[in-house]
PDB file of C-alpha atoms in Angstrom:
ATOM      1  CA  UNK A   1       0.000   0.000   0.000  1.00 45.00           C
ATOM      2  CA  UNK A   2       1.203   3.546  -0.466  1.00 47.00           C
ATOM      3  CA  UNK A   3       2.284   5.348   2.720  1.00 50.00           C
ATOM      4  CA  UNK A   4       2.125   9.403   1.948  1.00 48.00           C
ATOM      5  CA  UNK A   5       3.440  10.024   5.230  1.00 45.00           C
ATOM      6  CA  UNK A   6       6.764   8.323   4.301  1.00 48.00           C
ATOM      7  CA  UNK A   7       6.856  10.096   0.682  1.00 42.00           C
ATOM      8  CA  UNK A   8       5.613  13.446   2.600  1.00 44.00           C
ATOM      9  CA  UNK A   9       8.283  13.154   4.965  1.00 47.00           C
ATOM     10  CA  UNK A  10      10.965  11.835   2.494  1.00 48.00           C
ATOM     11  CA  UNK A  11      10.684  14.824  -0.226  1.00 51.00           C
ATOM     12  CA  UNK A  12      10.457  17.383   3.311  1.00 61.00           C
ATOM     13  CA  UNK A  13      13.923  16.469   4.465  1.00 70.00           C
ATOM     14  CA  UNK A  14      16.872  19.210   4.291  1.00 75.00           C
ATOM     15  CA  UNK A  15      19.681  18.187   2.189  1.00 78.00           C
ATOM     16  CA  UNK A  16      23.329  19.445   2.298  1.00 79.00           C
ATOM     17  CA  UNK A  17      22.940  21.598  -0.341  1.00 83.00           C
ATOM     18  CA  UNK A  18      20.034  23.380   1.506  1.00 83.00           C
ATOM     19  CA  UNK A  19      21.698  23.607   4.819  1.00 80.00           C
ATOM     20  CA  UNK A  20      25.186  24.863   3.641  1.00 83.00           C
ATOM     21  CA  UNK A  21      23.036  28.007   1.865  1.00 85.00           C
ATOM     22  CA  UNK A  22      20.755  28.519   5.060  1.00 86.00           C
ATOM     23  CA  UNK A  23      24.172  27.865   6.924  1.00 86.00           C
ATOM     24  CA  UNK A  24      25.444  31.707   6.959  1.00 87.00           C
ATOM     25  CA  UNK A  25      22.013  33.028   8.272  1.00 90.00           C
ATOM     26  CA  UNK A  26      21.692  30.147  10.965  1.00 89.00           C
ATOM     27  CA  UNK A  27      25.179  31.668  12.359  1.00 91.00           C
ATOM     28  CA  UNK A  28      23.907  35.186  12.731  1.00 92.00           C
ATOM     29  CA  UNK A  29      21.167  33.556  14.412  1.00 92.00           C
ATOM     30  CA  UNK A  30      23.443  31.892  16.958  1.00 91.00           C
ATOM     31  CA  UNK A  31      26.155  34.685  17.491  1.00 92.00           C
ATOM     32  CA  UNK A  32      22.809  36.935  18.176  1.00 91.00           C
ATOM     33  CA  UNK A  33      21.401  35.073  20.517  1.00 91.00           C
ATOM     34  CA  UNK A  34      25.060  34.313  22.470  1.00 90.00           C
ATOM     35  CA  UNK A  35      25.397  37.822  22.289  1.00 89.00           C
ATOM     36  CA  UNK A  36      22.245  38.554  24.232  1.00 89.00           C
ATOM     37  CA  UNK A  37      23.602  35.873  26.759  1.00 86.00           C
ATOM     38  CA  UNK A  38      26.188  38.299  27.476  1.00 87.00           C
ATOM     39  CA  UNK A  39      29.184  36.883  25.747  1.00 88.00           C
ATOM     40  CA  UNK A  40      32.244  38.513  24.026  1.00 88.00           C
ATOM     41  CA  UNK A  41      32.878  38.292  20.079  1.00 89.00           C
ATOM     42  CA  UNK A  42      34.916  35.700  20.168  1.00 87.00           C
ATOM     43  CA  UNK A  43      33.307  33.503  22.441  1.00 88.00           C
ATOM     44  CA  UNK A  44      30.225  34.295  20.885  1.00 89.00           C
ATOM     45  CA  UNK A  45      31.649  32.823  17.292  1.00 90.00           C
ATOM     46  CA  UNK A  46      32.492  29.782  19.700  1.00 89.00           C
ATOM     47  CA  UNK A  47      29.144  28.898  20.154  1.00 90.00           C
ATOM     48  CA  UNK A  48      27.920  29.455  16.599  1.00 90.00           C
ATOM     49  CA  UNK A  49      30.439  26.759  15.877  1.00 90.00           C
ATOM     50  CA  UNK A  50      29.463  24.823  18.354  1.00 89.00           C
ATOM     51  CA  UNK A  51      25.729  25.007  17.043  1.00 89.00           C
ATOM     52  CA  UNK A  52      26.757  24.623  13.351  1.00 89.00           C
ATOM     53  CA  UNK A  53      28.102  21.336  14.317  1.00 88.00           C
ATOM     54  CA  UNK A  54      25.438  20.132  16.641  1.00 87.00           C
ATOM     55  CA  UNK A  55      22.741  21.229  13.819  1.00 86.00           C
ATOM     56  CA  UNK A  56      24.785  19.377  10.845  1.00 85.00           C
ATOM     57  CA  UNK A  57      24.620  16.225  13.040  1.00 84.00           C
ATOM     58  CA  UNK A  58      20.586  16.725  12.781  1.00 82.00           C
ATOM     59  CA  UNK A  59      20.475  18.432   9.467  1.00 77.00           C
ATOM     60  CA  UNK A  60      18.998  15.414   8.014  1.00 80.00           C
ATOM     61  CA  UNK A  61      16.121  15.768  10.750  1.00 84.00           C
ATOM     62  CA  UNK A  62      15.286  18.918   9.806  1.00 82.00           C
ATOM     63  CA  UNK A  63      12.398  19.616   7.515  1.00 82.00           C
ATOM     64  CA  UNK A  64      12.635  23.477   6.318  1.00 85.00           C
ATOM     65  CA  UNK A  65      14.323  27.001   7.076  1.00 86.00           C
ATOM     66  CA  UNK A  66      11.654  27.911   9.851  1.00 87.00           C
ATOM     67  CA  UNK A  67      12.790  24.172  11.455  1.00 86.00           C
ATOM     68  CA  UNK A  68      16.461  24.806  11.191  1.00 87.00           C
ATOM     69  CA  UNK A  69      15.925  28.540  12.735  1.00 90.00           C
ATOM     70  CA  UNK A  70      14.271  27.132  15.506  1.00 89.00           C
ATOM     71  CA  UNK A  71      15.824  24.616  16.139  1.00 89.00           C
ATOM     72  CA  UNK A  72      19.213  26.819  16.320  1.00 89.00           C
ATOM     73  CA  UNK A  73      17.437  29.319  18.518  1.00 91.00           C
ATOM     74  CA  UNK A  74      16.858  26.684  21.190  1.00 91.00           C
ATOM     75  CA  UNK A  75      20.946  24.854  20.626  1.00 91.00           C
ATOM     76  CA  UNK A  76      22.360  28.356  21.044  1.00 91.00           C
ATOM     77  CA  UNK A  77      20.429  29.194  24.297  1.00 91.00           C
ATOM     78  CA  UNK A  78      21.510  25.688  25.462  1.00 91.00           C
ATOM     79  CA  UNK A  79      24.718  25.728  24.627  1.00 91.00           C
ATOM     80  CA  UNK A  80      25.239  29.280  25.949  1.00 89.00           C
ATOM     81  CA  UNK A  81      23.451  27.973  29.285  1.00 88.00           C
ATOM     82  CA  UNK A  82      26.066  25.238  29.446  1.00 88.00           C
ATOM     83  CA  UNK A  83      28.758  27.613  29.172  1.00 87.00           C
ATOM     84  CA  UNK A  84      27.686  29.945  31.338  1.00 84.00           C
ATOM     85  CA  UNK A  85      27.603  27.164  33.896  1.00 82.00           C
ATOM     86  CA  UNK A  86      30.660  25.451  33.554  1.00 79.00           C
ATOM     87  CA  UNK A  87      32.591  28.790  33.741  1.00 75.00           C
ATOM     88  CA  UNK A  88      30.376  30.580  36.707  1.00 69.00           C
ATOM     89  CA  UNK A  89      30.373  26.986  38.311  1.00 62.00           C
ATOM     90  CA  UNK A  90      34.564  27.482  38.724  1.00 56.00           C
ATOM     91  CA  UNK A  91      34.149  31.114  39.201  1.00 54.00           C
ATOM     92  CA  UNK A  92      32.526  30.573  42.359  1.00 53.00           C
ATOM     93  CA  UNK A  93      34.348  27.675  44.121  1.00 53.00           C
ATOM     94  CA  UNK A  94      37.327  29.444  43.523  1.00 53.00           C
ATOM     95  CA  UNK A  95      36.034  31.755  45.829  1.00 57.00           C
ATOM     96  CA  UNK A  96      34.166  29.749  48.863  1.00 57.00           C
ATOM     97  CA  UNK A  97      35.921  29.874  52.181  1.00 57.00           C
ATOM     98  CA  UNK A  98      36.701  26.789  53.586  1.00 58.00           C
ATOM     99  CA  UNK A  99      33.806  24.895  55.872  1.00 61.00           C
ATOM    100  CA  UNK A 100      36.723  24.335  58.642  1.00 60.00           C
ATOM    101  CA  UNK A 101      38.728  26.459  60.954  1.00 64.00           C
ATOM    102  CA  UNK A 102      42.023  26.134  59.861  1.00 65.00           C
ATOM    103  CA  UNK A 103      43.432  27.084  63.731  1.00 69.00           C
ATOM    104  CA  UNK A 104      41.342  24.291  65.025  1.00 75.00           C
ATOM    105  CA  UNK A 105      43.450  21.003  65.177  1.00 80.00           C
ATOM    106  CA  UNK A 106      40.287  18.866  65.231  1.00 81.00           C
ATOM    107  CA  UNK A 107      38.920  20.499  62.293  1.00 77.00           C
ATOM    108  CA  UNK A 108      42.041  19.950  60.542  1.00 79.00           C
ATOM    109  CA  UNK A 109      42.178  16.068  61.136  1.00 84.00           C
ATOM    110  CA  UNK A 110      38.536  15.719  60.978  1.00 84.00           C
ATOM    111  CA  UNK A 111      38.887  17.571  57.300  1.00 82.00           C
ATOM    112  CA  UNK A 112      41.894  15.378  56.251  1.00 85.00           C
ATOM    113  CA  UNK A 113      40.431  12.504  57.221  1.00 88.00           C
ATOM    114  CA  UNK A 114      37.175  12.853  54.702  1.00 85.00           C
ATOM    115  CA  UNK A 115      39.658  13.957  52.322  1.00 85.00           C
ATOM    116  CA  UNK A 116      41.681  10.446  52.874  1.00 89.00           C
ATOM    117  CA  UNK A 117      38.076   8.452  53.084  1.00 89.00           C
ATOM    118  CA  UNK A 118      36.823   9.829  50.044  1.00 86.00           C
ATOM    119  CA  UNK A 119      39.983   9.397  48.143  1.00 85.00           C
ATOM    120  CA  UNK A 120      39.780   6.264  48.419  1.00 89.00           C
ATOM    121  CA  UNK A 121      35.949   5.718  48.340  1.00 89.00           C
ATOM    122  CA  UNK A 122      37.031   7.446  44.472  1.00 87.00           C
ATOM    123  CA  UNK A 123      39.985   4.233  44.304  1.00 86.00           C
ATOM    124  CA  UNK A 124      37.168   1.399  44.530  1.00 89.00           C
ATOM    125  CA  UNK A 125      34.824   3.160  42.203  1.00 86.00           C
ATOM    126  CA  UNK A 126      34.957   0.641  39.112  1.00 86.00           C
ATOM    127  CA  UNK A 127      38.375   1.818  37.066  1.00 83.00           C
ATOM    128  CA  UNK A 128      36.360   3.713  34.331  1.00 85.00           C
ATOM    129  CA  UNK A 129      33.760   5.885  36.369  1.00 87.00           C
ATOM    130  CA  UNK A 130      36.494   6.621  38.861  1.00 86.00           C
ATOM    131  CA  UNK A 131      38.767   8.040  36.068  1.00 88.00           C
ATOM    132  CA  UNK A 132      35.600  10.043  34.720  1.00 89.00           C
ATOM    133  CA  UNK A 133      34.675  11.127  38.575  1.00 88.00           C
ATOM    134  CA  UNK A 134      38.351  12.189  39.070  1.00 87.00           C
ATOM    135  CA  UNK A 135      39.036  14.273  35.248  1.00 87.00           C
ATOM    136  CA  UNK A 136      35.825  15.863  35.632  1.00 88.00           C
ATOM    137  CA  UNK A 137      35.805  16.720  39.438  1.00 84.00           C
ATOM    138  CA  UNK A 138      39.583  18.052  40.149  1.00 81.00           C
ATOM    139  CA  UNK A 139      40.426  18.341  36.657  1.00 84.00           C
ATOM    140  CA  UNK A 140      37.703  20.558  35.555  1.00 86.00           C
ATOM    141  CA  UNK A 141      37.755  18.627  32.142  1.00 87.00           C
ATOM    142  CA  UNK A 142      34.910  18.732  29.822  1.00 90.00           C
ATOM    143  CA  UNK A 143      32.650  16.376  29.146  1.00 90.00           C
ATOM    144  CA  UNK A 144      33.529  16.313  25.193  1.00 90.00           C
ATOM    145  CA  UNK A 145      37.134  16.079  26.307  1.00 89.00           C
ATOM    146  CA  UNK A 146      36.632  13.225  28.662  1.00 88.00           C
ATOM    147  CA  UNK A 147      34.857  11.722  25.863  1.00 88.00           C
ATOM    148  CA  UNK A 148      37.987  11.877  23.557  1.00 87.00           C
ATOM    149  CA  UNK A 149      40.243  10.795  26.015  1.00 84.00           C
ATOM    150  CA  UNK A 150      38.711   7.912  26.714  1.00 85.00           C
ATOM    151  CA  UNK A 151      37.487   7.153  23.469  1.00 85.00           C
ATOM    152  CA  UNK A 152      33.715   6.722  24.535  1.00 88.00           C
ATOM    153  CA  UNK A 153      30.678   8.860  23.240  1.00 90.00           C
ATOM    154  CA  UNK A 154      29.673  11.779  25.617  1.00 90.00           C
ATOM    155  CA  UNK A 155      26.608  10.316  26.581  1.00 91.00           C
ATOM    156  CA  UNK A 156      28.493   7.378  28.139  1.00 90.00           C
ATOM    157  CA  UNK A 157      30.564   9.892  29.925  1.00 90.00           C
ATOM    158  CA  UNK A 158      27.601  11.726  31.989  1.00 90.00           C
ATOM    159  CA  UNK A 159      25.898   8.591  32.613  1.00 91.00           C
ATOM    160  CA  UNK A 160      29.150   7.161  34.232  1.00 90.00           C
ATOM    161  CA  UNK A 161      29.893  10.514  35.776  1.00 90.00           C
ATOM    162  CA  UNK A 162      26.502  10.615  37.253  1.00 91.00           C
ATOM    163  CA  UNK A 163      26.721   6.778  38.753  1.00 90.00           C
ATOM    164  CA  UNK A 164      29.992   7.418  40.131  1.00 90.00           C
ATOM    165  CA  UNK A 165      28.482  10.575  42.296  1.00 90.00           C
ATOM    166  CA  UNK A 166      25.476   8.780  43.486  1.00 90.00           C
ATOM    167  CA  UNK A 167      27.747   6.311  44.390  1.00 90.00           C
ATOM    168  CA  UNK A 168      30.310   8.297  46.104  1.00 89.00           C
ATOM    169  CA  UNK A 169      26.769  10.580  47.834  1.00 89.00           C
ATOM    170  CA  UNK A 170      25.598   6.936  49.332  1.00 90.00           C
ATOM    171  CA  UNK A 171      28.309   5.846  50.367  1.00 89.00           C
ATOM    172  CA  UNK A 172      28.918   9.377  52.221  1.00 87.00           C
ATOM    173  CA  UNK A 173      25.476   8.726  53.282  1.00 88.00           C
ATOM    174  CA  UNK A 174      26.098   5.348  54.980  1.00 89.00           C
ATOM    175  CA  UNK A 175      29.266   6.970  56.433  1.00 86.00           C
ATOM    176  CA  UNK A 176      27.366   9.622  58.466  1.00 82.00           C
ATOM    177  CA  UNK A 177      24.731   7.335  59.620  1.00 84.00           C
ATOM    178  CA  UNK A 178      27.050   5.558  61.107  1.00 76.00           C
TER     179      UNK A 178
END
């Protein structure tokens, strides 16, 4: 029987050709919008790279101009929001105080000893999600960077990152319970 839905949505489909043309107006769109988020020049052509790539991955997906605008108006914000994040997120635990008072000898040993506990709760992690825990959590890596590293899609990398901290939070858990 003949499906129009599949013809429909075959013919509807943006090629390469269509995408590279729309591509110089899609960047505008995305250097605009990072722009508005409050980001320099340069950073700003940063994420319109960033979205050009994320949107060729999909531009097979994508049915028409008004789709691929759209769709780059919500991967900019997104990818601005993540960026934002990541570099307010270092901003400000470079400047916390610490939780301990550094005159107090108990505090000291108390706060050396969690350090101690919790390197090692990181050693019996399973090899992999330790490695992730430890380049993402003192190394400040990147998710996409992990990814490369270790040769494993980025996906793979936040669901092992996100294991490894509920495992390291129960176990921290357990600990104070006792």
């Amino acid at each position: 029987m003949f499906n129009i839905l599949r013809v429909v949505r075959y013919i509807s489909v943006m090629t390469q050709k269509e995408f590279t043309y729309l591509a110089g107006e899609t960047r505008a769109k995305a250097v605009s919008i990072a722009g508005q988020f409050g980001f320099a020049q340069d950073d700003a052509e940063d994420i319109a790279q960033d979205v050009m790539l994320k949107l060729w991955n999909l531009h097979e997906r994508l049915n028409n101009k008004a789709h691929l605008m759209a769709s780059a108006a919500i991967t900019a914000k997104r990818v601005c929001i993540d960026r934002w994040r990541t570099t307010h997120q270092h901003a400000d635990i470079a400047g916390t105080k610490p939780l301990i008072d550094e005159d107090s000898l108990y505090d000291c040993l108390e706060y050396t000893e969690l350090e101690h506990w919790i390197g090692e709760q990181i050693d019996s992690l399973p090899s992999t999600a330790g490695m992730v825990l430890r380049m993402r959590q003192l190394e400040h890596r990147e998710i996409d960077e992990i990814a490369d590293i270790l040769g494993i899609r980025a996906t793979s990398v936040s669901t092992l990152l996100s294991r490894a901290r509920n495992e390291l939070l129960n176990k921290l858990k357990r600990r104070n319970q006792q």
